Amino acid sequence: MPELPEVEIVTRRLGASMTGSEVESALAPGMNVMKTFDPPLEALAGRELTGARRVGKMVVVEFGDLALLIHLMSAGKLRVFEKRASPRDKASRVLVRLGDGHELRLREAGTKQRAWAKLLPTEAVDADEMVARLGPEAWPPPPLERFAAAIDLPRHLHPLLRHQSDLSGIGRSWVDEILWEARLSPFKKGSELEREEVERLHAALHVLGDAIEHYEETIGPEIPEKFDKPLKIHKHEGDPCPRCGTTIEAVFFSEHQTNYCPQEQTGGRILKDRRLSKLLK
Ligand SMILES: [Zn+2]
């Protein structure tokens, strides 16, 4: 599941390799992928790809005054291929064929078609409902006061930090790393934080920048098929905490999990497994 650091590196690599290429044709084999119909995707033909950028967890690929806004959701992948997709590739959602033979391809494995794209006037991207609702970007970190205001809500930090209209870019993997870095419980409420804890959490956002740096060093010019996320805590239940050696614990929900170090984040308490306690009700 791509989050801010992964989407950032996708847009950087895409922009570096594809800027200046001319579009030969564009089509959407994914029947439900395009959320806009006017202008049609074919309007990209003959245009030049002028850049790529990230907004929250979304990708914006610009073609002069038109832009493709893409949300990869959990299974979407945006990559550049040297050859055209086979018409039999059931995972193809959007294909932008470039004059030099390369193809920018949005693929999504599985039958659930969740990834989507919109073709918009470039100047209208920021006003799009999905973009306009986003809270401040988690990285580079917003000013401390803006961050403090964004998280001053009576909700648990784990969902709160992932709620894109409060703070944008963080998902289920990086939230665990950030909370561990800040030594805060995923079940502490945003509005209950002491000033010093808010500052610690704000400082912990550097984890996202560190991840981008890691990808810059380990990923070549091509966007990889799969990201090897440099996670220390998320999905590391049973492993020793890299800082204090205490066994990392997990709380499982129906579709996700959160991991934490009980020694440093919850005052030694092992949190209840929500999945099991639900079954026992
Ligand atoms: Zn620890």
Short mmCIF file of C-alpha atoms and ligand atoms in Angstrom, two decimals:
data_model
loop_
_atom_site.label_atom_id
_atom_site.label_comp_id
_atom_site.label_asym_id
_atom_site.label_seq_id
_atom_site.Cartn_x
_atom_site.Cartn_y
_atom_site.Cartn_z
CA MET A 1 0.00 0.00 0.00
CA PRO A 2 1.77 3.14 -1.15
CA GLU A 3 1.94 6.01 1.32
CA LEU A 4 3.63 9.41 1.20
CA PRO A 5 7.26 8.19 0.85
CA GLU A 6 6.43 5.63 -1.84
CA VAL A 7 4.21 8.00 -3.85
CA GLU A 8 6.88 10.70 -3.54
CA ILE A 9 9.51 8.48 -5.10
CA VAL A 10 7.09 7.32 -7.83
CA THR A 11 6.47 10.93 -8.87
CA ARG A 12 10.17 11.82 -8.69
CA ARG A 13 11.19 8.91 -10.90
CA LEU A 14 8.31 9.47 -13.27
CA GLY A 15 9.07 13.16 -13.63
CA ALA A 16 12.78 12.52 -14.16
CA SER A 17 12.34 9.89 -16.86
CA MET A 18 9.20 11.01 -18.69
CA THR A 19 9.18 14.80 -18.68
CA GLY A 20 9.40 16.03 -22.26
CA SER A 21 7.94 12.86 -23.80
CA GLU A 22 5.09 13.26 -26.24
CA VAL A 23 1.86 11.32 -25.79
CA GLU A 24 0.91 9.21 -28.76
CA SER A 25 -2.36 7.92 -27.34
CA ALA A 26 -4.10 7.37 -24.03
CA LEU A 27 -6.78 4.86 -23.15
CA ALA A 28 -8.45 3.36 -20.11
CA PRO A 29 -8.99 -0.41 -20.34
CA GLY A 30 -10.25 -0.26 -16.75
CA MET A 31 -13.96 0.29 -17.20
CA ASN A 32 -14.51 2.12 -13.92
CA VAL A 33 -11.16 3.79 -13.43
CA MET A 34 -11.88 7.20 -14.96
CA LYS A 35 -13.96 9.40 -12.67
CA THR A 36 -14.17 12.17 -15.26
CA PHE A 37 -15.31 12.05 -18.89
CA ASP A 38 -14.83 15.60 -20.11
CA PRO A 39 -12.22 16.22 -21.37
CA PRO A 40 -11.87 12.64 -22.62
CA LEU A 41 -8.63 10.77 -21.96
CA GLU A 42 -7.91 10.84 -25.71
CA ALA A 43 -7.38 14.60 -25.37
CA LEU A 44 -3.87 13.77 -24.09
CA ALA A 45 -2.77 12.61 -27.57
CA GLY A 46 -0.16 14.94 -29.04
CA ARG A 47 0.56 16.61 -25.72
CA GLU A 48 3.86 16.68 -23.87
CA LEU A 49 4.27 15.21 -20.40
CA THR A 50 5.43 18.28 -18.49
CA GLY A 51 5.94 16.93 -14.98
CA ALA A 52 4.75 14.80 -12.07
CA ARG A 53 4.12 15.69 -8.46
CA ARG A 54 2.58 14.25 -5.32
CA VAL A 55 -0.33 15.59 -3.33
CA GLY A 56 -1.03 13.60 -0.16
CA LYS A 57 -1.01 9.97 -1.31
CA MET A 58 -2.10 10.91 -4.84
CA VAL A 59 -0.09 11.39 -8.02
CA VAL A 60 -0.52 14.30 -10.41
CA VAL A 61 0.92 13.81 -13.90
CA GLU A 62 0.83 17.02 -15.88
CA PHE A 63 0.47 17.44 -19.61
CA GLY A 64 0.56 21.21 -20.01
CA ASP A 65 -2.84 22.54 -19.06
CA LEU A 66 -4.33 19.07 -18.50
CA ALA A 67 -3.42 16.83 -15.58
CA LEU A 68 -4.13 13.26 -14.56
CA LEU A 69 -4.93 13.00 -10.87
CA ILE A 70 -4.40 9.38 -9.79
CA HIS A 71 -5.20 7.60 -6.55
CA LEU A 72 -3.47 4.23 -6.34
CA MET A 73 -5.60 3.14 -3.36
CA SER A 74 -4.22 -0.12 -1.92
CA ALA A 75 -3.32 -2.14 -5.01
CA GLY A 76 -2.70 0.36 -7.82
CA LYS A 77 0.76 0.62 -9.33
CA LEU A 78 2.06 3.30 -11.63
CA ARG A 79 5.11 2.36 -13.65
CA VAL A 80 6.81 3.06 -16.95
CA PHE A 81 7.32 0.15 -19.32
CA GLU A 82 9.46 -0.10 -22.41
CA LYS A 83 6.82 -2.05 -24.28
CA ARG A 84 3.10 -1.71 -24.64
CA ALA A 85 0.79 -3.68 -22.43
CA SER A 86 -0.71 -6.83 -23.84
CA PRO A 87 -4.42 -6.34 -24.57
CA ARG A 88 -4.87 -9.46 -22.46
CA ASP A 89 -3.38 -7.81 -19.36
CA LYS A 90 -6.46 -7.77 -17.14
CA ALA A 91 -4.73 -5.50 -14.63
CA SER A 92 -4.34 -2.56 -17.05
CA ARG A 93 -6.39 0.42 -15.94
CA VAL A 94 -4.91 3.44 -17.72
CA LEU A 95 -2.32 3.38 -20.50
CA VAL A 96 -0.53 6.50 -21.67
CA ARG A 97 1.54 5.62 -24.71
CA LEU A 98 4.46 7.85 -25.40
CA GLY A 99 6.02 8.61 -28.76
CA ASP A 100 9.37 7.12 -27.77
CA GLY A 101 7.79 3.67 -27.33
CA HIS A 102 7.49 3.86 -23.55
CA GLU A 103 4.17 3.42 -21.83
CA LEU A 104 3.02 4.90 -18.54
CA ARG A 105 0.81 2.25 -17.08
CA LEU A 106 -1.60 2.23 -14.14
CA ARG A 107 -2.17 -1.37 -13.18
CA GLU A 108 -4.20 -2.86 -10.38
CA ALA A 109 -4.14 -6.53 -9.49
CA GLY A 110 -7.26 -8.25 -8.22
CA THR A 111 -10.88 -7.83 -9.14
CA LYS A 112 -11.71 -4.95 -6.81
CA GLN A 113 -11.26 -1.88 -8.95
CA ARG A 114 -10.48 0.81 -6.45
CA ALA A 115 -7.68 2.82 -8.03
CA TRP A 116 -9.05 5.80 -9.93
CA ALA A 117 -7.99 8.68 -12.13
CA LYS A 118 -9.41 12.01 -13.18
CA LEU A 119 -8.39 14.11 -16.15
CA LEU A 120 -8.68 17.74 -15.12
CA PRO A 121 -7.52 21.16 -16.23
CA THR A 122 -4.17 21.51 -14.41
CA GLU A 123 -5.35 24.71 -12.73
CA ALA A 124 -8.39 22.84 -11.35
CA VAL A 125 -6.43 20.09 -9.55
CA ASP A 126 -6.10 21.95 -6.26
CA ALA A 127 -9.84 22.65 -6.19
CA ASP A 128 -10.78 19.02 -6.90
CA GLU A 129 -12.85 17.66 -4.00
CA MET A 130 -10.29 14.92 -3.19
CA VAL A 131 -7.43 17.42 -3.11
CA ALA A 132 -9.23 20.33 -1.49
CA ARG A 133 -10.29 18.19 1.49
CA LEU A 134 -6.72 17.19 2.36
CA GLY A 135 -5.21 18.38 5.61
CA PRO A 136 -1.65 19.74 5.73
CA GLU A 137 1.03 17.51 4.20
CA ALA A 138 2.76 15.33 6.80
CA TRP A 139 6.06 15.86 5.02
CA PRO A 140 7.77 18.19 4.79
CA PRO A 141 6.29 18.68 8.27
CA PRO A 142 3.81 21.54 8.62
CA PRO A 143 4.70 24.34 11.06
CA LEU A 144 4.35 23.10 14.65
CA GLU A 145 1.31 25.26 15.43
CA ARG A 146 -0.53 24.10 12.31
CA PHE A 147 0.27 20.49 13.20
CA ALA A 148 -0.86 20.97 16.81
CA ALA A 149 -4.19 22.40 15.61
CA ALA A 150 -4.67 19.59 13.07
CA ILE A 151 -4.35 16.83 15.66
CA ASP A 152 -6.19 18.51 18.53
CA LEU A 153 -9.12 16.11 18.17
CA PRO A 154 -10.67 13.62 20.65
CA ARG A 155 -9.68 10.63 18.54
CA HIS A 156 -7.05 7.93 18.87
CA LEU A 157 -3.76 8.85 17.26
CA HIS A 158 -3.66 5.74 15.06
CA PRO A 159 -6.76 6.61 12.99
CA LEU A 160 -6.29 10.35 13.47
CA LEU A 161 -2.86 10.52 11.86
CA ARG A 162 -4.13 8.48 8.91
CA HIS A 163 -7.22 10.61 8.38
CA GLN A 164 -6.30 12.44 5.18
CA SER A 165 -8.42 15.49 5.82
CA ASP A 166 -6.62 16.12 9.13
CA LEU A 167 -3.09 15.34 7.96
CA SER A 168 -2.28 13.96 4.52
CA GLY A 169 0.13 11.26 3.38
CA ILE A 170 0.27 8.79 6.29
CA GLY A 171 -1.19 5.29 6.07
CA ARG A 172 -1.17 2.06 8.04
CA SER A 173 2.54 1.32 7.78
CA TRP A 174 4.15 4.65 8.52
CA VAL A 175 1.77 5.60 11.33
CA ASP A 176 3.27 2.81 13.48
CA GLU A 177 6.80 4.00 12.77
CA ILE A 178 5.94 7.61 13.59
CA LEU A 179 4.19 6.72 16.87
CA TRP A 180 7.09 4.50 17.89
CA GLU A 181 9.57 7.25 17.05
CA ALA A 182 7.50 9.63 19.23
CA ARG A 183 7.10 6.99 22.00
CA LEU A 184 3.32 7.50 22.00
CA SER A 185 0.50 4.98 22.31
CA PRO A 186 -1.64 4.46 19.18
CA PHE A 187 -4.63 4.69 21.53
CA LYS A 188 -3.78 8.03 23.04
CA LYS A 189 -6.16 10.75 21.89
CA GLY A 190 -4.88 13.75 19.94
CA SER A 191 -6.63 16.18 22.28
CA GLU A 192 -5.08 14.51 25.36
CA LEU A 193 -1.49 15.16 24.37
CA GLU A 194 0.70 17.34 26.53
CA ARG A 195 2.49 20.12 24.70
CA GLU A 196 5.76 18.22 24.94
CA GLU A 197 4.12 15.14 23.38
CA VAL A 198 2.79 17.19 20.46
CA GLU A 199 6.32 18.44 19.88
CA ARG A 200 7.69 14.89 20.01
CA LEU A 201 5.10 13.69 17.51
CA HIS A 202 5.80 16.62 15.21
CA ALA A 203 9.53 15.89 15.38
CA ALA A 204 8.87 12.21 14.62
CA LEU A 205 7.55 13.09 11.15
CA HIS A 206 11.19 13.03 10.03
CA VAL A 207 10.60 9.26 9.69
CA LEU A 208 8.85 10.03 6.39
CA GLY A 209 11.75 12.10 5.11
CA ASP A 210 14.17 9.35 6.17
CA ALA A 211 12.14 6.82 4.18
CA ILE A 212 12.27 9.01 1.06
CA GLU A 213 16.04 9.33 1.52
CA HIS A 214 16.30 5.55 1.87
CA TYR A 215 14.42 5.08 -1.40
CA GLU A 216 16.56 7.72 -3.12
CA GLU A 217 19.63 5.69 -2.18
CA THR A 218 18.29 2.22 -2.95
CA ILE A 219 15.94 2.70 -5.93
CA GLY A 220 17.38 3.30 -9.39
CA PRO A 221 15.78 5.28 -12.20
CA GLU A 222 12.98 2.75 -12.62
CA ILE A 223 9.95 2.58 -10.36
CA PRO A 224 10.02 -0.86 -8.70
CA GLU A 225 7.16 -3.35 -8.93
CA LYS A 226 7.12 -3.62 -5.16
CA PHE A 227 8.47 -1.32 -2.46
CA ASP A 228 10.61 -2.87 0.22
CA LYS A 229 9.54 -0.50 2.98
CA PRO A 230 12.25 0.08 5.61
CA LEU A 231 9.86 -0.55 8.52
CA LYS A 232 11.15 -1.27 12.03
CA ILE A 233 7.88 -1.72 13.94
CA HIS A 234 4.93 -2.25 11.62
CA LYS A 235 4.25 -6.00 11.25
CA HIS A 236 7.23 -6.73 13.49
CA GLU A 237 5.25 -8.34 16.34
CA GLY A 238 7.44 -10.77 18.24
CA ASP A 239 10.66 -9.01 17.26
CA PRO A 240 12.72 -7.08 19.79
CA CYS A 241 12.20 -3.31 19.83
CA PRO A 242 15.22 -1.86 17.99
CA ARG A 243 15.61 0.72 20.79
CA CYS A 244 14.96 -1.09 24.06
CA GLY A 245 14.73 -4.80 23.19
CA THR A 246 11.18 -5.29 24.52
CA THR A 247 9.04 -7.60 22.38
CA ILE A 248 6.96 -5.64 19.86
CA GLU A 249 3.24 -6.27 20.32
CA ALA A 250 0.30 -6.00 17.91
CA VAL A 251 -3.37 -5.12 18.00
CA PHE A 252 -5.29 -6.66 15.11
CA PHE A 253 -8.35 -5.14 13.51
CA SER A 254 -10.40 -6.79 10.78
CA GLU A 255 -8.36 -5.28 7.94
CA HIS A 256 -5.26 -3.89 9.54
CA GLN A 257 -3.00 -3.99 12.54
CA THR A 258 -1.01 -1.66 14.70
CA ASN A 259 2.31 -2.53 16.30
CA TYR A 260 3.96 -0.86 19.27
CA CYS A 261 6.60 -1.24 21.95
CA PRO A 262 4.77 -1.69 25.27
CA GLN A 263 7.78 -0.57 27.29
CA GLU A 264 8.12 2.78 25.57
CA GLN A 265 4.64 3.54 24.21
CA THR A 266 1.98 2.22 26.56
CA GLY A 267 3.65 2.34 29.97
CA GLY A 268 4.26 -1.42 29.92
CA ARG A 269 0.65 -2.32 29.19
CA ILE A 270 -0.21 -4.94 26.57
CA LEU A 271 -3.26 -3.69 24.69
CA LYS A 272 -6.26 -5.88 24.07
CA ASP A 273 -6.51 -7.59 20.72
CA ARG A 274 -9.58 -5.90 19.27
CA ARG A 275 -10.22 -8.77 16.89
CA LEU A 276 -10.40 -11.35 19.67
CA SER A 277 -12.35 -9.15 22.08
CA LYS A 278 -14.94 -8.56 19.33
CA LEU A 279 -15.38 -12.30 18.90
CA LEU A 280 -15.85 -12.78 22.63
CA LYS A 281 -18.59 -10.14 22.93
ZN ZN B 1 11.10 -0.16 22.89
#
